[in-house]
Coordinates of N, CA and C in Angstrom, one line a residue:
X1 N 122.3 107.7 33.8 CA 122.6 106.4 34.2 C 123.6 106.4 35.3
X2 N 123.3 105.8 36.5 CA 124.3 105.8 37.5 C 124.8 104.4 37.7
X3 N 126.1 104.2 38.0 CA 126.7 103.0 38.1 C 127.0 102.3 36.8
X4 N 127.5 101.1 36.9 CA 127.8 100.4 35.7 C 126.6 99.6 35.2
X5 N 126.1 99.9 34.0 CA 124.9 99.2 33.6 C 125.2 97.7 33.3
X6 N 126.4 97.3 33.2 CA 126.7 95.9 33.0 C 126.6 95.0 34.2
X7 N 126.6 95.7 35.4 CA 126.6 95.0 36.7 C 125.3 95.0 37.4
X8 N 124.3 95.6 36.8 CA 123.0 95.7 37.4 C 122.1 94.6 36.9
X9 N 121.9 93.6 37.7 CA 121.1 92.4 37.3 C 119.6 92.7 37.3
X10 N 119.2 93.9 37.8 CA 117.8 94.2 37.9 C 117.2 94.9 36.6
X11 N 118.1 95.3 35.8 CA 117.7 95.9 34.5 C 117.5 94.9 33.4
X12 N 116.9 95.3 32.3 CA 116.7 94.5 31.1 C 117.9 94.4 30.3
X13 N 118.1 93.2 29.8 CA 119.4 93.0 28.9 C 118.8 92.4 27.6
X14 N 119.7 92.4 26.6 CA 119.5 91.7 25.4 C 120.8 90.8 25.2
X15 N 120.6 89.8 24.4 CA 121.8 89.0 24.0 C 122.2 89.4 22.6
X16 N 123.4 89.7 22.4 CA 124.0 90.1 21.1 C 125.0 89.1 20.6
X17 N 125.1 89.0 19.3 CA 126.1 88.1 18.6 C 126.8 88.8 17.6
X18 N 128.1 88.5 17.5 CA 128.9 89.1 16.4 C 129.1 88.1 15.3
X19 N 129.9 88.5 14.3 CA 130.1 87.7 13.0 C 130.8 86.3 13.4
X20 N 131.4 86.2 14.5 CA 132.1 85.0 14.9 C 131.2 84.1 15.8
X21 N 129.9 84.5 15.9 CA 129.0 83.8 16.7 C 129.3 83.8 18.2
X22 N 130.0 84.8 18.6 CA 130.3 85.0 20.0 C 129.1 85.8 20.6
X23 N 128.6 85.3 21.8 CA 127.5 85.9 22.4 C 127.9 86.8 23.6
X24 N 127.1 87.8 23.9 CA 127.3 88.7 25.0 C 126.0 89.2 25.5
X25 N 125.9 89.5 26.8 CA 124.8 90.2 27.4 C 125.1 91.7 27.3
X26 N 124.0 92.4 26.9 CA 124.2 93.9 26.7 C 123.0 94.6 27.4
X27 N 123.2 95.6 28.1 CA 122.1 96.4 28.8 C 121.2 96.8 27.7
X28 N 119.9 96.6 27.8 CA 118.9 96.9 26.8 C 118.9 98.4 26.4
X29 N 119.0 99.4 27.4 CA 118.9 100.7 27.1 C 120.2 101.3 26.5
X30 N 121.2 100.6 26.3 CA 122.5 101.0 25.8 C 122.6 100.5 24.4
X31 N 122.9 101.4 23.5 CA 123.0 101.0 22.1 C 124.0 99.9 21.8
X32 N 123.5 99.0 21.0 CA 124.3 97.8 20.5 C 125.5 98.3 19.7
X33 N 126.7 97.8 20.1 CA 127.9 98.3 19.3 C 127.8 97.7 17.8
X34 N 128.5 98.5 17.0 CA 128.6 98.1 15.6 C 129.3 96.7 15.5
X35 N 128.7 95.9 14.6 CA 129.3 94.6 14.3 C 128.5 93.5 15.2
X36 N 127.6 93.9 16.0 CA 126.9 93.0 16.9 C 125.4 93.1 16.5
X37 N 124.6 92.0 16.6 CA 123.2 92.0 16.4 C 122.4 91.4 17.5
X38 N 121.3 92.0 17.8 CA 120.5 91.4 18.9 C 119.7 90.1 18.5
X39 N 119.9 89.1 19.3 CA 119.3 87.8 18.9 C 118.2 87.3 20.0
X40 N 118.2 88.1 21.1 CA 117.3 87.7 22.2 C 117.0 88.9 23.1
X41 N 115.8 89.1 23.5 CA 115.5 90.1 24.5 C 114.8 91.3 23.9
X42 N 114.6 92.3 24.7 CA 115.0 92.4 26.0 C 114.3 91.5 27.0
X43 N 115.1 91.2 28.0 CA 114.6 90.2 29.0 C 115.4 90.3 30.3
X44 N 115.0 89.6 31.3 CA 115.7 89.7 32.6 C 117.1 89.0 32.4
X45 N 118.0 89.5 33.3 CA 119.4 89.0 33.2 C 119.5 87.5 33.2
X46 N 118.8 86.8 34.1 CA 118.8 85.4 34.1 C 118.2 84.7 32.9
X47 N 117.2 85.2 32.3 CA 116.7 84.7 31.0 C 117.7 84.8 29.9
X48 N 118.4 86.0 29.9 CA 119.4 86.1 28.8 C 120.6 85.2 29.0
X49 N 121.0 84.9 30.3 CA 122.0 83.9 30.6 C 121.6 82.5 30.1
X50 N 120.4 82.2 30.4 CA 119.8 80.9 30.0 C 119.8 80.8 28.5
X51 N 119.4 81.8 27.8 CA 119.5 81.8 26.4 C 120.9 81.5 25.9
X52 N 121.9 82.2 26.4 CA 123.2 82.0 26.0 C 123.7 80.5 26.3
X53 N 123.3 80.1 27.4 CA 123.7 78.6 27.8 C 123.1 77.7 26.8
X54 N 121.8 77.9 26.3 CA 121.2 77.0 25.3 C 121.8 77.2 23.9
X55 N 122.2 78.4 23.6 CA 122.5 78.8 22.2 C 124.0 78.7 21.9
X56 N 124.8 79.1 22.8 CA 126.3 79.1 22.5 C 127.0 77.9 23.1
X57 N 126.8 76.8 22.4 CA 127.4 75.5 23.0 C 128.8 75.3 22.5
X58 N 129.3 76.0 21.5 CA 130.6 75.8 21.0 C 131.3 77.1 21.0
X59 N 132.3 77.2 22.0 CA 132.9 78.5 22.2 C 134.0 78.9 21.2
X60 N 134.2 78.1 20.3 CA 135.2 78.4 19.2 C 134.6 79.5 18.3
X61 N 135.5 80.4 17.8 CA 135.0 81.4 16.8 C 134.5 80.7 15.6
X62 N 133.5 81.3 15.0 CA 132.9 80.7 13.8 C 133.9 80.4 12.6
X63 N 134.8 81.3 12.5 CA 135.9 81.1 11.4 C 136.7 79.9 11.7
X64 N 136.9 79.6 13.0 CA 137.7 78.3 13.2 C 136.8 77.1 13.0
X65 N 135.6 77.2 13.4 CA 134.7 76.0 13.1 C 134.6 75.8 11.6
X66 N 134.4 76.9 10.8 CA 134.3 76.7 9.4 C 135.7 76.2 8.7
X67 N 136.8 76.6 9.3 CA 138.1 76.1 8.8 C 138.3 74.7 9.1
X68 N 137.9 74.2 10.2 CA 138.1 72.8 10.6 C 137.1 71.9 10.0
X69 N 136.0 72.5 9.4 CA 135.0 71.6 8.8 C 134.1 71.1 9.8

């Protein structure tokens, strides 16, 4: 792999989510880190960003959302 795989918009990405419902784009060929699960993709960079925009509408961590009711 040459260059930073997180900066290459031409490669395939996945959207990953952690236990706090925080979303991130992750290069598809790079192993997903422990504690994160794939919820979308692999897909084009722009499609992954669109998924995040549709799905992650409340930026607060899930534990705070749960605590506030």
